[in-house]
PDB file of C-alpha atoms in Angstrom:
ATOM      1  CA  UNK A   1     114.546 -70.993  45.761  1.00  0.00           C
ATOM      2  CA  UNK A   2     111.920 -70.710  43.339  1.00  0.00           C
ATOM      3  CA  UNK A   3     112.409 -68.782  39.929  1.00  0.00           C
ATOM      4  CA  UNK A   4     109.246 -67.656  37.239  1.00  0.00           C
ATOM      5  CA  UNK A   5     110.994 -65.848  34.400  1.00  0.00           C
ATOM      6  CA  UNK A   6     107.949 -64.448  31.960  1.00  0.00           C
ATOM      7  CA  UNK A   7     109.369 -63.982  28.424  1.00  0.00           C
ATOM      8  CA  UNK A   8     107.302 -62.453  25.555  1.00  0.00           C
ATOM      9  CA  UNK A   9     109.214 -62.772  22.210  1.00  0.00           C
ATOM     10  CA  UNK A  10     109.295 -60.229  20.042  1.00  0.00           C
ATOM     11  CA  UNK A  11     111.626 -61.018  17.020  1.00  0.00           C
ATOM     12  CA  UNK A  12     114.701 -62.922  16.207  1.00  0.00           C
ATOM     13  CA  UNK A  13     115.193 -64.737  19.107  1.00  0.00           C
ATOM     14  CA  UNK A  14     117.213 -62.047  21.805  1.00  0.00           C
ATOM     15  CA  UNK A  15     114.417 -61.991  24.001  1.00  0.00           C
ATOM     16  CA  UNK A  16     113.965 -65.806  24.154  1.00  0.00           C
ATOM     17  CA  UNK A  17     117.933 -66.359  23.951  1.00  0.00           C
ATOM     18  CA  UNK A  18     118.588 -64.063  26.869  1.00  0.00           C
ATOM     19  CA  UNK A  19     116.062 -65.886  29.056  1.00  0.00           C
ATOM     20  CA  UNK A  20     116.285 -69.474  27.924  1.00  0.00           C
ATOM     21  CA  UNK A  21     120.058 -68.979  28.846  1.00  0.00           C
ATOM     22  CA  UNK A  22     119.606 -67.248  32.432  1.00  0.00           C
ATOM     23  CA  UNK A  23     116.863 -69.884  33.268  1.00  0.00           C
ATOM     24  CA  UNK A  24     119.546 -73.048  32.415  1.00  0.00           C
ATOM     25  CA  UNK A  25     122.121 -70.889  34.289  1.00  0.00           C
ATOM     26  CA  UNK A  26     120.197 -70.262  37.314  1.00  0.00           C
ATOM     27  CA  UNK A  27     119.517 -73.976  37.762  1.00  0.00           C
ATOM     28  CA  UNK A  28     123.074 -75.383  36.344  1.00  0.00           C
ATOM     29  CA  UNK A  29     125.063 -73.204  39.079  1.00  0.00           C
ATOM     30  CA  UNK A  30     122.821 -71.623  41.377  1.00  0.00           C
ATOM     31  CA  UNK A  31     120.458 -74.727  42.283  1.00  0.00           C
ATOM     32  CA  UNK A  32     117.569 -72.416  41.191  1.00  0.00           C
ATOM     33  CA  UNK A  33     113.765 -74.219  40.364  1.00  0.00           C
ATOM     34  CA  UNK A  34     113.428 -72.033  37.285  1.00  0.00           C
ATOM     35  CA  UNK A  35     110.276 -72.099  35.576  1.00  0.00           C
ATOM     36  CA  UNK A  36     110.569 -70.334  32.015  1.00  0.00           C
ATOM     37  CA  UNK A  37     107.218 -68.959  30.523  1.00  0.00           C
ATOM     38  CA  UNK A  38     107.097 -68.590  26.830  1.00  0.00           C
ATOM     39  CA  UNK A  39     104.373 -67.008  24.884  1.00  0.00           C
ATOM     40  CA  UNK A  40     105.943 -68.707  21.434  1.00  0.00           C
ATOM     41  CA  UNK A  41     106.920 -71.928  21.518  1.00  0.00           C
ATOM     42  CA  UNK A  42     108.214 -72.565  17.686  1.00  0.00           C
ATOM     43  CA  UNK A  43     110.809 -69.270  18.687  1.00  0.00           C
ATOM     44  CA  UNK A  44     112.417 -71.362  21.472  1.00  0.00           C
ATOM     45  CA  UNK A  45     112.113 -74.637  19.765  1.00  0.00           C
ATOM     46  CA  UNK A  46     114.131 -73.211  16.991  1.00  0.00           C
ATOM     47  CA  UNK A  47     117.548 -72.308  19.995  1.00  0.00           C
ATOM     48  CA  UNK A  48     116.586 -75.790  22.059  1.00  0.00           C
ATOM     49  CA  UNK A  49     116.030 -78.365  19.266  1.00  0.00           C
ATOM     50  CA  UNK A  50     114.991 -81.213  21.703  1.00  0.00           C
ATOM     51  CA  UNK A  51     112.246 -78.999  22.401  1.00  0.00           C
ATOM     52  CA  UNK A  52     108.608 -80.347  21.717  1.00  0.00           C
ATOM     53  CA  UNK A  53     106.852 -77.224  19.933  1.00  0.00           C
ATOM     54  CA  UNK A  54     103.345 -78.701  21.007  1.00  0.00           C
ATOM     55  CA  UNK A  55     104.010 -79.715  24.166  1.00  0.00           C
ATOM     56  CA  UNK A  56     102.506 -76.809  26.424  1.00  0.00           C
ATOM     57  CA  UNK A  57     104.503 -77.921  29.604  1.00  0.00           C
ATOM     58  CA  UNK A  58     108.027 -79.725  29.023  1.00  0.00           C
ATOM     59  CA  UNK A  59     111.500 -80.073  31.149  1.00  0.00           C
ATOM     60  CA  UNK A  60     114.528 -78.781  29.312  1.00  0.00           C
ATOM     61  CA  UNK A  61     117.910 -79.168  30.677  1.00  0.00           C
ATOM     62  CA  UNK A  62     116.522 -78.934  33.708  1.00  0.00           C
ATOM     63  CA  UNK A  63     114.006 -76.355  33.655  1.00  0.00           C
ATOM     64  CA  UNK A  64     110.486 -76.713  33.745  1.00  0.00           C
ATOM     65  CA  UNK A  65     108.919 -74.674  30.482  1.00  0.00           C
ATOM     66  CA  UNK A  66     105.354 -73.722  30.195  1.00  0.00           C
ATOM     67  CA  UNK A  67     103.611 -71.799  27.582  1.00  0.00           C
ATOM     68  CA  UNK A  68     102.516 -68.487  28.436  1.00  0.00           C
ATOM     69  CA  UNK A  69      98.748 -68.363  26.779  1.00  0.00           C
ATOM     70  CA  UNK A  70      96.093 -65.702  26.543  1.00  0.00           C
ATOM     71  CA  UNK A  71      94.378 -67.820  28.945  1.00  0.00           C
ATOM     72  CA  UNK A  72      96.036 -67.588  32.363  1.00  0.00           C
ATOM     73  CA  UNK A  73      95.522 -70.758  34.312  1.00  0.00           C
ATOM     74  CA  UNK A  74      96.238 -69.905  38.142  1.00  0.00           C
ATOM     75  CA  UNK A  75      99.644 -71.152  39.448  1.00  0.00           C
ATOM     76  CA  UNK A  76     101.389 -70.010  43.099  1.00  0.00           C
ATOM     77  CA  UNK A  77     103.854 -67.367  42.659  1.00  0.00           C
ATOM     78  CA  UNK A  78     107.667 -68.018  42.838  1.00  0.00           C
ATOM     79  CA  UNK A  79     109.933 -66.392  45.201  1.00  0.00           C
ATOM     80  CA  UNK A  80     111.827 -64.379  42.543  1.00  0.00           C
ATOM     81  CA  UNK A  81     109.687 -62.857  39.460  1.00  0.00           C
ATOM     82  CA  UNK A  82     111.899 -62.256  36.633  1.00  0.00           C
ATOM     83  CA  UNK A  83     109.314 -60.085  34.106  1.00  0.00           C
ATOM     84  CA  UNK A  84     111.959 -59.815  30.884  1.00  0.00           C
ATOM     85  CA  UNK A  85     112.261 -56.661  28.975  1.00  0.00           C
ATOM     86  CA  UNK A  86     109.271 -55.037  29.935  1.00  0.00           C
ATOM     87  CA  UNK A  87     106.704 -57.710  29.264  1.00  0.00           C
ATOM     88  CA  UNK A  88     103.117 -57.223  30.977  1.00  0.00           C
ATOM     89  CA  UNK A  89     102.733 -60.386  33.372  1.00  0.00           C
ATOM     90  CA  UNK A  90      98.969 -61.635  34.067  1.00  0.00           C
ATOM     91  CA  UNK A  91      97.057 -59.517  36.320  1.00  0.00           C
ATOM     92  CA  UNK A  92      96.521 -62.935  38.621  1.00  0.00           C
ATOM     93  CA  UNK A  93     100.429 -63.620  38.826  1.00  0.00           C
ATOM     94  CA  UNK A  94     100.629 -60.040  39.974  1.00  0.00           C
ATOM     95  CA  UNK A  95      98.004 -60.659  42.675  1.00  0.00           C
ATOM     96  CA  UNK A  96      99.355 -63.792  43.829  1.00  0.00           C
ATOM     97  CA  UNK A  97     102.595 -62.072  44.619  1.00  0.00           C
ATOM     98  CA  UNK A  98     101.247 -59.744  46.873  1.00  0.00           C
ATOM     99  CA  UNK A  99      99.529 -62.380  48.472  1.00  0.00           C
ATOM    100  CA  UNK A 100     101.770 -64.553  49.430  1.00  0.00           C
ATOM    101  CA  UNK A 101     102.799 -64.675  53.186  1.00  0.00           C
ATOM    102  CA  UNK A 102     106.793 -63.075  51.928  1.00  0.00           C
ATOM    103  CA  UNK A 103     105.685 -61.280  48.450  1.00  0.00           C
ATOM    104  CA  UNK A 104     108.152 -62.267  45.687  1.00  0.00           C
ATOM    105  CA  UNK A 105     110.984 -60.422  44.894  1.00  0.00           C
ATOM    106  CA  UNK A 106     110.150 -58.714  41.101  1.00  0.00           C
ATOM    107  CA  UNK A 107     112.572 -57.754  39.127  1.00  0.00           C
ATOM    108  CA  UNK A 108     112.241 -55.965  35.367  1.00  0.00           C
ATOM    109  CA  UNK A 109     115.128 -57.346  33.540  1.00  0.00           C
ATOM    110  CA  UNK A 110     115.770 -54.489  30.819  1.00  0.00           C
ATOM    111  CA  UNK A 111     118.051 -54.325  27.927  1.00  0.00           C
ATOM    112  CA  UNK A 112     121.419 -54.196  27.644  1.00  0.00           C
ATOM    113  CA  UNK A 113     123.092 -50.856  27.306  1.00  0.00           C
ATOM    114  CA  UNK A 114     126.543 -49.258  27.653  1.00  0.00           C
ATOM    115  CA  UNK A 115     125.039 -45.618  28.742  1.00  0.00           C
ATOM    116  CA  UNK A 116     126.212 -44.038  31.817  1.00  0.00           C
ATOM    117  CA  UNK A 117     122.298 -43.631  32.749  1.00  0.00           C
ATOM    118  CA  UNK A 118     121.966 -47.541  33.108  1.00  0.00           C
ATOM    119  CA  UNK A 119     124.010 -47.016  36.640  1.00  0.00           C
ATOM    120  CA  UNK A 120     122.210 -44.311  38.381  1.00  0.00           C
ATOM    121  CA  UNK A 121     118.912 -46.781  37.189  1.00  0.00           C
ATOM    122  CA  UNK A 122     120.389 -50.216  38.071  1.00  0.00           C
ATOM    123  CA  UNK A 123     118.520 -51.617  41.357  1.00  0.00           C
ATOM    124  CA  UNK A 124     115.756 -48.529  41.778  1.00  0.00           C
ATOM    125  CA  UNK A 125     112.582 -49.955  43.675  1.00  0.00           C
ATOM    126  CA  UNK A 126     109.035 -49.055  41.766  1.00  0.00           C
ATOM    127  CA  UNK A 127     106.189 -49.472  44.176  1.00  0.00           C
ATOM    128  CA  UNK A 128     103.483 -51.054  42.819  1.00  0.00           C
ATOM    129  CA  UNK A 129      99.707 -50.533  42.820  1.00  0.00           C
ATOM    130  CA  UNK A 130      98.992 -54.075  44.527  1.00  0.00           C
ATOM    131  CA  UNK A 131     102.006 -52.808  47.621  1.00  0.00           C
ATOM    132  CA  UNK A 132     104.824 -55.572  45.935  1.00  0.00           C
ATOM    133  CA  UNK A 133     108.101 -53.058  44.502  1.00  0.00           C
ATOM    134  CA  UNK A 134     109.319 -54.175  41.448  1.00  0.00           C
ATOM    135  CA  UNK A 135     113.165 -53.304  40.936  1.00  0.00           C
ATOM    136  CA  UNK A 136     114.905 -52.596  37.650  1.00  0.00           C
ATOM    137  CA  UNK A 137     117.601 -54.532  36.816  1.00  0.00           C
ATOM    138  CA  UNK A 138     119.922 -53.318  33.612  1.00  0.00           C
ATOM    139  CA  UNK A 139     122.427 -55.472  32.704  1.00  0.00           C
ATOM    140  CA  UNK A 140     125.783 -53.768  31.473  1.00  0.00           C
ATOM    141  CA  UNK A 141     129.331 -53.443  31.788  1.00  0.00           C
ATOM    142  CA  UNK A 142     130.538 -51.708  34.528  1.00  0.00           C
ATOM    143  CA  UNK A 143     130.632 -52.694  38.476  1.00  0.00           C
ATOM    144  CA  UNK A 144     127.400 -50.582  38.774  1.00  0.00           C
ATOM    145  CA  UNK A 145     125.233 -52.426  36.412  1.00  0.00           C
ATOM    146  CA  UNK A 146     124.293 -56.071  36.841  1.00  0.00           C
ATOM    147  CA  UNK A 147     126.757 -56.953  34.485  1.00  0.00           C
ATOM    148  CA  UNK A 148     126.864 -59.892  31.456  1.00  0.00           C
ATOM    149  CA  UNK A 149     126.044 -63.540  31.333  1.00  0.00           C
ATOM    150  CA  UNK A 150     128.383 -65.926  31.174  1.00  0.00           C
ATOM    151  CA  UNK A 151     128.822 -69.392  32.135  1.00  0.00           C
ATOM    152  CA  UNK A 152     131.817 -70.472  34.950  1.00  0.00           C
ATOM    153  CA  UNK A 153     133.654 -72.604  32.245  1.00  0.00           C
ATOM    154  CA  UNK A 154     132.843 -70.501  29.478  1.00  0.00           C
ATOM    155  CA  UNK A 155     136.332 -68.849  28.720  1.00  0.00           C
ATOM    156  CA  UNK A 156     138.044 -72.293  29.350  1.00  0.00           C
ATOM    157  CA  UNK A 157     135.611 -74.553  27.144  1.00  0.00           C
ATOM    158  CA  UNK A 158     136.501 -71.614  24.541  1.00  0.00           C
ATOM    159  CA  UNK A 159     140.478 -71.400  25.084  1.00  0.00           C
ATOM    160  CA  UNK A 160     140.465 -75.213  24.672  1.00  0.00           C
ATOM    161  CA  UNK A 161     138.897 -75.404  21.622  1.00  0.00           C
ATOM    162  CA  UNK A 162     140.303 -72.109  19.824  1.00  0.00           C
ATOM    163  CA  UNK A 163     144.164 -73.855  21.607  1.00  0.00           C
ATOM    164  CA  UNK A 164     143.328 -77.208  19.494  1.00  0.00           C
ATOM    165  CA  UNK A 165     143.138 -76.997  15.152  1.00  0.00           C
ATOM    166  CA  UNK A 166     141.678 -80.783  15.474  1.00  0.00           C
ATOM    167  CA  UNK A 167     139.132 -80.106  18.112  1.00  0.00           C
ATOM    168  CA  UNK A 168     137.945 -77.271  16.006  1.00  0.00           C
ATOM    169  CA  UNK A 169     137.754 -78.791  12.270  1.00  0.00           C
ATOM    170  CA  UNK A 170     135.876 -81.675  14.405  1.00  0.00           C
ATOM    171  CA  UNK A 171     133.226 -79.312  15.476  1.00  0.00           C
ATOM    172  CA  UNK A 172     133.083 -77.608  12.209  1.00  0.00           C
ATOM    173  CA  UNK A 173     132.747 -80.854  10.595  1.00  0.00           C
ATOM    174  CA  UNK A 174     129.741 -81.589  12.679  1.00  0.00           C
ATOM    175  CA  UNK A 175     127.747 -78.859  10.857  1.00  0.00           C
ATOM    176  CA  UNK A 176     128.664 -80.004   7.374  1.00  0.00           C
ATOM    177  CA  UNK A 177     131.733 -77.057   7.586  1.00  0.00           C
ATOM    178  CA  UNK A 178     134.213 -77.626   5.788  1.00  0.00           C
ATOM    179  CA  UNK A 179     136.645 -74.650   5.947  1.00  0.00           C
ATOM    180  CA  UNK A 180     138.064 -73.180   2.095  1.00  0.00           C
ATOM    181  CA  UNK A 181     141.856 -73.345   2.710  1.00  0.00           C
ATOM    182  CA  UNK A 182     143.513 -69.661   3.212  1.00  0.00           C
ATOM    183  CA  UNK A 183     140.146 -68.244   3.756  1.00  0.00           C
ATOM    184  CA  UNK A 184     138.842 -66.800   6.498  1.00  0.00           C
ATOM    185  CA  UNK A 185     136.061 -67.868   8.165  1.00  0.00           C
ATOM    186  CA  UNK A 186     133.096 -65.088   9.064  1.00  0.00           C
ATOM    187  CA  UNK A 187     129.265 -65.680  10.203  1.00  0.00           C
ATOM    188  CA  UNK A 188     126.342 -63.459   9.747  1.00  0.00           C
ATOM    189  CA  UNK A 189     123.621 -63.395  11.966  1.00  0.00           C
ATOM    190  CA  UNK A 190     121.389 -60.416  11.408  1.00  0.00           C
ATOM    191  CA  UNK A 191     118.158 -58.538  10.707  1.00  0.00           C
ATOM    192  CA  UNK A 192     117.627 -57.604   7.281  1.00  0.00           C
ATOM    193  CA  UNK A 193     120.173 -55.388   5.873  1.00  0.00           C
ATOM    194  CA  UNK A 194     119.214 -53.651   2.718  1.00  0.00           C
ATOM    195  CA  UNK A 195     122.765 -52.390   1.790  1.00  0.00           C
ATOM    196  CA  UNK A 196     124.404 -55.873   2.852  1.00  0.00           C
ATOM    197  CA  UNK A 197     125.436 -56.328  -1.092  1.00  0.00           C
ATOM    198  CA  UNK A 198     128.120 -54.254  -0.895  1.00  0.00           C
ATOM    199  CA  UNK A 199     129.670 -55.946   1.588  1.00  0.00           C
ATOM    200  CA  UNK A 200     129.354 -59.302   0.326  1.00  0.00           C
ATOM    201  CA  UNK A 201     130.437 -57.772  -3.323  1.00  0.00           C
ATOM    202  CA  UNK A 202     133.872 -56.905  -0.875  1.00  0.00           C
ATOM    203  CA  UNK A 203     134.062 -59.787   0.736  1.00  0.00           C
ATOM    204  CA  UNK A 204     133.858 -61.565  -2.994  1.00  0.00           C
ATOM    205  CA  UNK A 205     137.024 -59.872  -3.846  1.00  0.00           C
ATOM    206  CA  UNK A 206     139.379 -61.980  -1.143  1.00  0.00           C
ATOM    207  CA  UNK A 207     139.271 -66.063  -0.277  1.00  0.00           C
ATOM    208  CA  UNK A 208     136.374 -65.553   2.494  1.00  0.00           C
ATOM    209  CA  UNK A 209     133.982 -68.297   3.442  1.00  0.00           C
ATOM    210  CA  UNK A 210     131.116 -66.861   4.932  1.00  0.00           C
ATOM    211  CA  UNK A 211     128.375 -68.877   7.450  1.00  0.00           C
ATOM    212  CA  UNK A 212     124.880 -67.634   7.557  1.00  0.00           C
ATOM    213  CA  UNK A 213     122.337 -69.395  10.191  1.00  0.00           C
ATOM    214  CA  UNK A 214     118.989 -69.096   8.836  1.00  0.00           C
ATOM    215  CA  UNK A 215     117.307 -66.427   9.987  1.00  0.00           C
ATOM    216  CA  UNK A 216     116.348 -62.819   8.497  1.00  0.00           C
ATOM    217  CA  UNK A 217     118.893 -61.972   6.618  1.00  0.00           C
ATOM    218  CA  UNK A 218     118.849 -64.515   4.482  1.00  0.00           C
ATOM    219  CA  UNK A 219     116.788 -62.811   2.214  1.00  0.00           C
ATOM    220  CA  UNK A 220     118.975 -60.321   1.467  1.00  0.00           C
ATOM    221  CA  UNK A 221     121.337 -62.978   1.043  1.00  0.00           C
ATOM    222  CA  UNK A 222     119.385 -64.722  -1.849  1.00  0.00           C
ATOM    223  CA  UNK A 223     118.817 -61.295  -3.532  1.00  0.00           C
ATOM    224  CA  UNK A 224     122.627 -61.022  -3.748  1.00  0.00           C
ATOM    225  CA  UNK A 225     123.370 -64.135  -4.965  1.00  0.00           C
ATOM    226  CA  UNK A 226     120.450 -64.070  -7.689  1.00  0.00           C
ATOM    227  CA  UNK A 227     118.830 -67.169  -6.480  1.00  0.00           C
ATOM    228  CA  UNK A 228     115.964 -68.423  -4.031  1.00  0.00           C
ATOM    229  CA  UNK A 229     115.055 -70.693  -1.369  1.00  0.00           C
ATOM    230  CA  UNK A 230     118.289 -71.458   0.340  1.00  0.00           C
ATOM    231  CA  UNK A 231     118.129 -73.417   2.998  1.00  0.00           C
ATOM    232  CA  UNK A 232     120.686 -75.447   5.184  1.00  0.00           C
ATOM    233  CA  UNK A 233     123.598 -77.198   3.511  1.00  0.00           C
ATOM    234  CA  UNK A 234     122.835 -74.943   0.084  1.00  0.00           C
ATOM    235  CA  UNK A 235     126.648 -73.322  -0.660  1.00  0.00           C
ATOM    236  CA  UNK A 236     127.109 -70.919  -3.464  1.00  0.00           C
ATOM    237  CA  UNK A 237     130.059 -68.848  -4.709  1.00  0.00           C
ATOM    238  CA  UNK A 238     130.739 -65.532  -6.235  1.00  0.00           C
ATOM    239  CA  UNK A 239     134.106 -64.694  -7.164  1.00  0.00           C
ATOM    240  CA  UNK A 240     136.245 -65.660  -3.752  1.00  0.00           C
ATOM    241  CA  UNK A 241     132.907 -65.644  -1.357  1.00  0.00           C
ATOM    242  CA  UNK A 242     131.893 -69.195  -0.614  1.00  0.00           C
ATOM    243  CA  UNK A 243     128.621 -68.659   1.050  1.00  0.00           C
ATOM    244  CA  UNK A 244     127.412 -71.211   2.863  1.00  0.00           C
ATOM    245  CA  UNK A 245     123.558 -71.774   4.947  1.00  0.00           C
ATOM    246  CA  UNK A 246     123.823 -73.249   8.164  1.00  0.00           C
ATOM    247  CA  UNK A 247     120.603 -74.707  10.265  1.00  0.00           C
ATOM    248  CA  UNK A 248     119.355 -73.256  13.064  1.00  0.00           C
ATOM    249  CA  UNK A 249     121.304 -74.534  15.950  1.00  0.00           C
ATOM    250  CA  UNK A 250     121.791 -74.916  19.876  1.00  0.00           C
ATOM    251  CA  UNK A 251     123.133 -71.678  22.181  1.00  0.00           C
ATOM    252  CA  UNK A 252     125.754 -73.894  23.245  1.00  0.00           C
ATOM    253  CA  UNK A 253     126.504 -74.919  19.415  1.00  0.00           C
ATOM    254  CA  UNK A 254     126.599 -70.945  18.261  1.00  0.00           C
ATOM    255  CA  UNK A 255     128.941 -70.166  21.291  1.00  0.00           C
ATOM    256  CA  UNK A 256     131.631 -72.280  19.444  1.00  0.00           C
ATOM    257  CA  UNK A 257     130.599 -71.353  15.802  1.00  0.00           C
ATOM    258  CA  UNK A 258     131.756 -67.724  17.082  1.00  0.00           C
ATOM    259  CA  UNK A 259     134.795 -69.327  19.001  1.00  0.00           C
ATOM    260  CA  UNK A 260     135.991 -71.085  15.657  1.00  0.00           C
ATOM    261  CA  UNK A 261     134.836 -67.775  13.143  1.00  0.00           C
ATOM    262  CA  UNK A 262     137.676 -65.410  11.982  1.00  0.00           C
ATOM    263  CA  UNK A 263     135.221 -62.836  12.272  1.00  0.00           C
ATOM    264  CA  UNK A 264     131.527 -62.386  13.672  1.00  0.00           C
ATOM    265  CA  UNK A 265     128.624 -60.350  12.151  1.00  0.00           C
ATOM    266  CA  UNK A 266     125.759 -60.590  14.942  1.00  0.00           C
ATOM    267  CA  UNK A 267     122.901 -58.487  15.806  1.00  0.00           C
ATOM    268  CA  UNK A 268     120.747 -59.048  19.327  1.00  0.00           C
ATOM    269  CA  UNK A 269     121.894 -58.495  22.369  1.00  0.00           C
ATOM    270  CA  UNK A 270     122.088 -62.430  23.476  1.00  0.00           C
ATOM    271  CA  UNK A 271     124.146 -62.854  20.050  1.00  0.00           C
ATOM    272  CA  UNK A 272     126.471 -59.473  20.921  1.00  0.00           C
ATOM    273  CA  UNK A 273     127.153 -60.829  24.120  1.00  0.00           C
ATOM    274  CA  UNK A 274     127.994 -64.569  22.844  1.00  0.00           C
ATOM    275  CA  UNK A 275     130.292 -62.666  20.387  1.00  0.00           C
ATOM    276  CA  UNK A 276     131.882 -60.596  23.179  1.00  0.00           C
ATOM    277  CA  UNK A 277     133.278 -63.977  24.723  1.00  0.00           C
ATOM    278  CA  UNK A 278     134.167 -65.505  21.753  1.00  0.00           C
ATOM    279  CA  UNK A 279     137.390 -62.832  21.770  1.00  0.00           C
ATOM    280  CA  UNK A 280     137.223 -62.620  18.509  1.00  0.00           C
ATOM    281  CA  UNK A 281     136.491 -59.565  15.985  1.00  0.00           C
ATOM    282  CA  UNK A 282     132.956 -58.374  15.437  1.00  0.00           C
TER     283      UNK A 282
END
C-alpha cells in the first residue's frame, strides 16, 4: 500500500517529529511505501542528521522524502493521504485523488488531546467538494481515539537499558554526558519560558545536572546564567546546577536521553509522548 503524508512545520519540530516518526513506522512494521512531504527541510534535517538539507528528494530509513515547494510538480496520488494537523494539500493532489479509479483514503491527522470531545470526533467522514471524504483522525488515550505511537520493541529496548547502569553510562557517554555523582539527572526541552529562572535558581540549591538540547529555550537559559552563545558541549554551574548543552540529536537518540533522565521537562506533543514511555517523571 501506498502512503503520502503532507507535513507543514510550524515550530519546534512536533509537527515534523510526529510525522517523520509515523512515516518510519508505517514502513518498519506495516510494509507501508511511505512518502513524507516536507515543506522545511533544515527542520527535519535537524531530528534525522543523515539527512541532506539540499537534497529535494532523498531515502531515509526507508522512506522516500520529498520537499513540499510552492511549486507543485504533478505526482499520482497514494492510496492513503495522511494531510497532518490541518495542513492545506495542493489543489492538484486533491484532484488526483478523486480521480483515481479507487479515490484515496484521506485522513486529517489532528492533535493530540485528552478531552472527552476527541471521541465523539475520532473517525467522522467530511465530504469534500471534489466527492473524496476526508476523515478525522485524533489521536488520544482512550479505546475511542486512535490512540499513541509507539514502536513494538519500544518498552523492551527501554526496560533493557534503564535494567543495565553500564549500558546506560555507555549511552550517556556517547553524548559527551558525564553524570555529577549523587545528582540527578533532568532534561529540558521547551519553548521559551520567561519565568524559567526561578526554577533553575531551585534546582541550583540541590546536586542536579540538568541537559538542555538546543532549541528555544536556550535563550532563557543564557539569560540565567549571565552569559551568551552556548552551544553544544558548553557546561556551566551555579551553585549545585551543572548545566550542560547538548546537540541536536536523533528521535531514536532522545527516546533514551528520556529513558536514562531522572526527570523530563518537554513541551510538543511528539516530545510528551516520547516522555510518556520513558516511565519516568515529567
Amino acid at each position: 500500500m501506498k502512503w503520502d503524508i503532507f507535513c507543514s512545520v510550524v515550530d519546534n519540530f512536533g509537527d515534523i517529529g510526529v510525522t517523520w516518526r509515523l512515516a518510519r513506522q508505517l514502513v518498519a512494521e506495516h510494509g507501508g511505501e511511505v512518502r513524507l512531504w516536507v515543506d522545511d527541510f533544515r527542520a527535519f534535517a535537524r531530528i534525522c542528521p543523515q539527512a541532506d538539507g539540499a537534497t529535494d528528494r532523498q531515502w531515509q530509513q526507508g522512506v522516500e522524502v520529498c520537499r513540499w515547494s510552492a511549486d507543485w510538480v504533478n505526482v499520482p496520488a497514494a492510496d492513503v493521504v495522511i494531510e497532518a494537523f490541518a495542513c492545506t494539500l495542493p489543489s492538484a493532489y486533491i484532484s488526483a485523488m478523486s480521480q483515481r479509479s479507487r479515490p484515496s483514503l484521506w485522513l486529517n491527522l489532528e492533535y493530540l488531546s485528552a478531552e472527552d470531545w476527541v471521541e465523539g470526533c475520532h473517525g467522522l467522514p467530511s465530504m469534500q467538494s471534489n466527492g473524496v471524504q476526508k476523515f478525522f483522525f485524533f489521536p488520544g488515550f482512550t479505546q475511542g481515539t486512535g490512540g499513541l505511537l509507539r514502536e513494538r520493541a519500544l518498552l523492551t529496548e527501554r526496560d533493557a537499558l534503564q535494567q543495565d547502569g553500564a549500558a546506560r553510562v555507555a549511552f550517556l557517554a556517547s553524548l559527551g554526558i558525564t553524570p555529577t555523582a549523587d545528582a540527578q539527572l533532568i532534561s529540558l526541552f521547551a519553548y521559551e519560558q520567561p519565568r524559567l529562572g526561578d526554577w533553575l535558581e531551585a534546582l541550583a540549591a540541590t546536586p542536579t545536572h540538568l541537559l538542555v538540547p538546543e532549541g528555544r529555550v536556550l535563550g532563557d537559559v543564557q539569560r540565567w546564567l549571565g552569559v551568551e552563545g552556548l552551544e553544544a558541549g558548553d557546561i556551566e554551574v551555579r551553585g549545585q546546577l551543572r548545566v550542560q548543552i547538548l546537540p541536536f540529536v536523533a528521535q531514536e537518540q532522545y527516546d533514551r536521553l528520556l529513558w536514562c533522565c531522572d526527570f523530563n521537562a518537554v513541551r510538543g506533543e511528539d516530545s510528551f509522548v516520547r516522555a510518556l514511555w520513558a516511565g519516568r517523571p515529567l
